[in-house]
mmCIF file of C-alpha atoms in Angstrom:
data_model
loop_
_atom_site.group_PDB
_atom_site.id
_atom_site.type_symbol
_atom_site.label_atom_id
_atom_site.label_comp_id
_atom_site.label_asym_id
_atom_site.label_seq_id
_atom_site.Cartn_x
_atom_site.Cartn_y
_atom_site.Cartn_z
ATOM 1 C CA ASN A 23 82.211 111.785 136.866
ATOM 2 C CA CYS A 24 79.974 110.775 133.949
ATOM 3 C CA SER A 25 77.740 113.779 134.506
ATOM 4 C CA GLY A 26 75.905 113.555 131.180
ATOM 5 C CA PHE A 27 73.576 110.654 132.059
ATOM 6 C CA THR A 28 69.869 111.550 132.202
ATOM 7 C CA GLY A 29 66.625 109.816 133.127
ATOM 8 C CA ASN A 30 66.383 106.675 135.272
ATOM 9 C CA LEU A 31 69.191 104.442 136.510
ATOM 10 C CA SER A 32 68.180 100.802 136.022
ATOM 11 C CA ILE A 33 70.434 98.191 137.637
ATOM 12 C CA SER A 34 70.204 94.513 136.738
ATOM 13 C CA LYS A 35 68.462 92.324 139.303
ATOM 14 C CA ASN A 36 71.506 90.002 139.206
ATOM 15 C CA VAL A 37 73.863 92.610 140.691
ATOM 16 C CA GLU A 38 74.989 91.748 144.248
ATOM 17 C CA SER A 39 77.436 94.571 144.969
ATOM 18 C CA ILE A 40 77.902 98.176 143.878
ATOM 19 C CA ASP A 41 81.480 98.994 144.714
ATOM 20 C CA ASP A 42 83.363 102.128 145.802
ATOM 21 C CA GLU A 43 82.489 105.289 143.823
ATOM 22 C CA ALA A 44 80.727 103.249 141.126
ATOM 23 C CA PHE A 45 78.453 106.185 140.213
ATOM 24 C CA TYR A 46 80.471 108.953 141.891
ATOM 25 C CA ASN A 47 79.343 112.425 140.729
ATOM 26 C CA CYS A 48 77.035 111.089 138.011
ATOM 27 C CA SER A 49 74.932 114.181 138.540
ATOM 28 C CA GLY A 50 72.747 114.141 135.433
ATOM 29 C CA PHE A 51 70.205 111.463 136.411
ATOM 30 C CA THR A 52 66.745 113.019 136.669
ATOM 31 C CA GLY A 53 64.471 110.017 137.205
ATOM 32 C CA ASP A 54 64.317 106.994 139.483
ATOM 33 C CA LEU A 55 66.915 104.784 141.142
ATOM 34 C CA LYS A 56 65.864 101.243 142.007
ATOM 35 C CA ILE A 57 68.404 99.235 143.976
ATOM 36 C CA PRO A 58 67.675 95.552 143.227
ATOM 37 C CA ASP A 59 66.642 93.186 146.016
ATOM 38 C CA ASN A 60 69.750 91.095 145.340
ATOM 39 C CA VAL A 61 72.267 93.812 146.303
ATOM 40 C CA LYS A 62 74.129 93.111 149.550
ATOM 41 C CA LEU A 63 76.875 95.755 149.492
ATOM 42 C CA LEU A 64 76.949 99.456 148.656
ATOM 43 C CA GLY A 65 80.559 100.632 148.607
ATOM 44 C CA ASN A 66 82.155 103.847 149.815
ATOM 45 C CA GLY A 67 80.812 106.836 147.885
ATOM 46 C CA SER A 68 78.924 104.529 145.535
ATOM 47 C CA PHE A 69 76.284 107.157 144.640
ATOM 48 C CA SER A 70 77.966 110.230 146.106
ATOM 49 C CA GLY A 71 77.104 113.423 144.231
ATOM 50 C CA CYS A 72 74.241 111.947 142.172
ATOM 51 C CA THR A 73 72.128 115.023 142.729
ATOM 52 C CA GLY A 74 69.219 114.635 140.332
ATOM 53 C CA PHE A 75 67.170 111.586 141.345
ATOM 54 C CA MET A 76 63.510 112.424 141.972
ATOM 55 C CA CYS A 77 62.318 109.183 143.614
ATOM 56 C CA ASP A 78 62.135 108.128 147.242
ATOM 57 C CA LEU A 79 65.276 106.279 148.338
ATOM 58 C CA ILE A 80 64.634 102.645 149.279
ATOM 59 C CA ILE A 81 67.523 100.529 150.552
ATOM 60 C CA PRO A 82 66.270 96.930 150.263
ATOM 61 C CA ASP A 83 66.568 94.488 153.152
ATOM 62 C CA SER A 84 69.151 92.497 151.183
ATOM 63 C CA VAL A 85 71.728 95.245 151.891
ATOM 64 C CA VAL A 86 73.932 94.453 154.904
ATOM 65 C CA TYR A 87 76.633 97.095 154.369
ATOM 66 C CA MET A 88 76.626 100.705 153.185
ATOM 67 C CA GLY A 89 80.034 102.355 153.122
ATOM 68 C CA PRO A 90 80.937 105.905 154.180
ATOM 69 C CA TYR A 91 79.719 108.643 151.804
ATOM 70 C CA ALA A 92 77.509 106.130 149.946
ATOM 71 C CA PHE A 93 74.787 108.755 149.298
ATOM 72 C CA PHE A 94 76.688 111.930 150.227
ATOM 73 C CA LYS A 95 75.081 115.011 148.603
ATOM 74 C CA THR A 96 72.658 112.861 146.639
ATOM 75 C CA GLY A 97 69.286 114.241 145.557
ATOM 76 C CA PHE A 98 66.119 112.206 146.120
ATOM 77 C CA GLY A 99 62.410 112.653 146.760
ATOM 78 C CA ASP A 100 60.769 112.815 150.161
ATOM 79 C CA HIS A 101 61.242 109.485 151.897
ATOM 80 C CA LEU A 102 64.131 107.281 153.014
ATOM 81 C CA THR A 103 63.600 103.585 153.787
ATOM 82 C CA LEU A 104 66.584 101.751 155.288
ATOM 83 C CA SER A 105 67.482 98.063 155.160
ATOM 84 C CA ARG A 106 66.535 96.153 158.293
ATOM 85 C CA LYS A 107 69.793 94.164 158.057
ATOM 86 C CA ILE A 108 72.353 96.947 158.525
ATOM 87 C CA VAL A 109 74.116 97.182 161.889
ATOM 88 C CA THR A 110 76.228 100.323 161.390
ATOM 89 C CA ILE A 111 75.526 103.548 159.492
ATOM 90 C CA TYR A 112 78.923 104.907 158.536
ATOM 91 C CA GLU A 113 80.421 108.397 158.278
ATOM 92 C CA TYR A 114 78.668 110.850 155.939
ATOM 93 C CA THR A 115 76.463 108.113 154.445
ATOM 94 C CA PHE A 116 73.497 110.463 153.959
ATOM 95 C CA SER A 117 75.157 113.792 154.771
ATOM 96 C CA ASP A 118 73.756 116.767 152.811
ATOM 97 C CA CYS A 119 70.853 114.814 151.314
ATOM 98 C CA ALA A 120 68.949 118.058 151.473
ATOM 99 C CA ASN A 121 65.690 116.938 149.814
ATOM 100 C CA LEU A 122 64.874 113.980 152.060
ATOM 101 C CA LYS A 123 62.028 114.754 154.443
ATOM 102 C CA ASP A 124 59.087 113.075 156.141
ATOM 103 C CA LYS A 125 60.014 110.586 158.900
ATOM 104 C CA LEU A 126 63.514 109.246 159.537
ATOM 105 C CA GLN A 127 63.060 105.814 161.090
ATOM 106 C CA ILE A 128 66.293 103.961 161.754
ATOM 107 C CA PRO A 129 65.740 100.190 161.946
ATOM 108 C CA ASP A 130 66.192 98.261 165.180
ATOM 109 C CA SER A 131 69.111 96.305 163.678
ATOM 110 C CA VAL A 132 71.339 99.419 163.927
ATOM 111 C CA THR A 133 73.599 99.657 166.992
ATOM 112 C CA GLU A 134 75.944 102.450 165.881
ATOM 113 C CA ILE A 135 75.617 105.625 163.798
ATOM 114 C CA LYS A 136 78.963 107.190 162.976
ATOM 115 C CA ASP A 137 80.098 110.802 162.556
ATOM 116 C CA PHE A 138 78.119 113.150 160.263
ATOM 117 C CA ALA A 139 75.897 110.306 158.994
ATOM 118 C CA PHE A 140 72.831 112.568 158.543
ATOM 119 C CA ASN A 141 74.565 115.930 158.834
ATOM 120 C CA GLN A 142 72.524 118.793 157.327
ATOM 121 C CA CYS A 143 69.529 116.706 156.292
ATOM 122 C CA LYS A 144 67.443 119.758 157.045
ATOM 123 C CA LEU A 145 63.938 118.610 156.063
ATOM 124 C CA PHE A 146 63.350 115.414 158.065
ATOM 125 C CA GLU A 147 60.309 116.027 160.274
ATOM 126 C CA ASN A 148 60.493 113.187 162.792
ATOM 127 C CA LEU A 149 63.262 110.981 164.205
ATOM 128 C CA ILE A 150 62.795 107.431 165.499
ATOM 129 C CA LEU A 151 65.971 105.857 166.884
ATOM 130 C CA PRO A 152 66.435 102.071 167.152
ATOM 131 C CA ASN A 153 65.716 100.307 170.426
ATOM 132 C CA LYS A 154 69.201 98.752 170.682
ATOM 133 C CA LEU A 155 71.284 101.749 169.618
ATOM 134 C CA GLU A 156 74.561 101.967 171.582
ATOM 135 C CA LYS A 157 76.640 104.715 169.967
ATOM 136 C CA LEU A 158 75.991 108.044 168.257
ATOM 137 C CA GLY A 159 79.058 109.695 166.735
ATOM 138 C CA SER A 160 79.950 113.362 166.365
ATOM 139 C CA SER A 161 77.597 115.692 164.451
ATOM 140 C CA VAL A 162 75.346 112.796 163.397
ATOM 141 C CA PHE A 163 72.245 115.002 163.153
ATOM 142 C CA TYR A 164 73.997 118.380 162.923
ATOM 143 C CA ASP A 165 71.578 121.026 161.612
ATOM 144 C CA CYS A 166 68.667 118.623 161.103
ATOM 145 C CA ARG A 167 66.584 121.628 161.976
ATOM 146 C CA SER A 168 63.095 120.353 161.097
ATOM 147 C CA PHE A 169 62.911 117.460 163.560
ATOM 148 C CA ALA A 170 59.820 117.981 165.696
ATOM 149 C CA GLY A 171 58.057 116.122 168.472
ATOM 150 C CA THR A 172 59.911 114.322 171.251
ATOM 151 C CA LEU A 173 63.492 113.063 171.069
ATOM 152 C CA LYS A 174 63.510 109.601 172.636
ATOM 153 C CA LEU A 175 66.993 108.288 173.354
ATOM 154 C CA PRO A 176 67.065 104.488 173.840
ATOM 155 C CA GLU A 177 68.160 103.112 177.219
ATOM 156 C CA THR A 178 70.913 101.077 175.535
ATOM 157 C CA LEU A 179 72.711 104.247 174.406
ATOM 158 C CA ASN A 180 76.111 104.692 176.078
ATOM 159 C CA THR A 181 77.870 107.242 173.844
ATOM 160 C CA ILE A 182 76.714 110.517 172.280
ATOM 161 C CA GLY A 183 79.377 112.375 170.297
ATOM 162 C CA ASP A 184 80.041 116.088 170.353
ATOM 163 C CA SER A 185 77.710 118.359 168.357
ATOM 164 C CA CYS A 186 75.416 115.388 167.724
ATOM 165 C CA PHE A 187 72.144 117.355 167.798
ATOM 166 C CA VAL A 188 73.375 120.919 167.134
ATOM 167 C CA GLU A 189 70.592 123.181 165.805
ATOM 168 C CA CYS A 190 67.868 120.533 166.076
ATOM 169 C CA ARG A 191 65.686 123.456 167.025
ATOM 170 C CA VAL A 192 62.149 122.173 167.325
ATOM 171 C CA PHE A 193 62.361 119.046 169.465
ATOM 172 C CA LYS A 194 59.838 119.595 172.254
ATOM 173 C CA LYS A 195 58.783 118.328 175.674
ATOM 174 C CA SER A 196 61.198 116.384 177.852
ATOM 175 C CA LEU A 197 64.723 115.173 177.167
ATOM 176 C CA LYS A 198 65.840 112.158 179.178
ATOM 177 C CA ILE A 199 69.516 111.223 178.979
ATOM 178 C CA PRO A 200 69.819 107.429 179.408
ATOM 179 C CA ASN A 201 71.512 105.904 182.404
ATOM 180 C CA GLY A 202 74.867 104.716 181.096
ATOM 181 C CA ILE A 203 75.904 108.014 179.547
ATOM 182 C CA LYS A 204 78.987 109.201 181.462
ATOM 183 C CA CYS A 205 79.790 112.355 179.506
ATOM 184 C CA ILE A 206 77.747 114.900 177.572
ATOM 185 C CA GLU A 207 80.245 116.189 175.054
ATOM 186 C CA LYS A 208 80.717 119.754 173.884
ATOM 187 C CA SER A 209 77.827 121.328 171.976
ATOM 188 C CA THR A 210 75.880 118.051 171.945
ATOM 189 C CA PHE A 211 72.476 119.746 172.254
ATOM 190 C CA SER A 212 73.498 123.312 171.383
ATOM 191 C CA GLY A 213 70.650 125.215 169.744
ATOM 192 C CA CYS A 214 67.941 122.778 170.907
ATOM 193 C CA MET A 215 65.752 125.572 172.197
ATOM 194 C CA GLN A 216 62.354 124.047 172.990
ATOM 195 C CA PHE A 217 62.948 121.294 175.544
ATOM 196 C CA ASP A 218 61.018 122.120 178.723
ATOM 197 C CA VAL A 219 62.201 119.266 180.983
ATOM 198 C CA LEU A 220 65.718 117.793 181.249
ATOM 199 C CA GLU A 221 66.448 114.529 183.096
ATOM 200 C CA LEU A 222 70.106 113.705 183.730
ATOM 201 C CA PRO A 223 71.245 110.182 184.763
ATOM 202 C CA ASP A 224 73.129 109.105 187.876
ATOM 203 C CA SER A 225 75.839 107.688 185.608
ATOM 204 C CA LEU A 226 76.828 111.177 184.422
ATOM 205 C CA ILE A 227 80.366 112.292 185.346
ATOM 206 C CA SER A 228 81.123 115.197 183.003
ATOM 207 C CA ILE A 229 79.243 117.884 181.057
ATOM 208 C CA LYS A 230 81.430 119.636 178.474
ATOM 209 C CA GLU A 231 81.362 123.231 177.268
ATOM 210 C CA ASN A 232 78.281 124.496 175.420
ATOM 211 C CA ALA A 233 76.549 121.125 175.877
ATOM 212 C CA PHE A 234 73.104 122.742 176.144
ATOM 213 C CA LYS A 235 73.907 126.256 174.922
#
């Protein structure tokens, strides 16, 4: 809660881990954040509430773990670049990062994205999911309302949580649910108004309430 810091945040290139809530609610920074190429771990809530950064957010490929809430309600510039070594994106990691926009490309190393990971990131314009993604949690992309183009779900996907794509309003063209999905949970695609073709898989057993409302 050291909210009086201003300007850039410069971290030594020798740092290997930034632990839980290290910069929690340090909201005064108004410049750049450079995460050194030596950092392997970003702890839970490590930069949560740091609302003033003006730079793009680059997570270097040295990072193998980002904890829940790591960048929750953190302000940055337009672009997010993710480490190509992470396997899981945890709960609320980038939730409410309202200034991030441009393309959201999740690296092919990621197999699971947990609940609310990108909740209310309202300005991203394009979504590219990893080829080997297996699980999407609840409300992962809730109210990411600026996604456009086609939503391509990878064939490896076997779980989509409830409310995952609520109010993703401008996805267009066809939506193909991968074979392997057994249940479309409640409100999963609620508010996705512009799909014109829907393909459902033979594996499907259950469609919950408001799934495509």
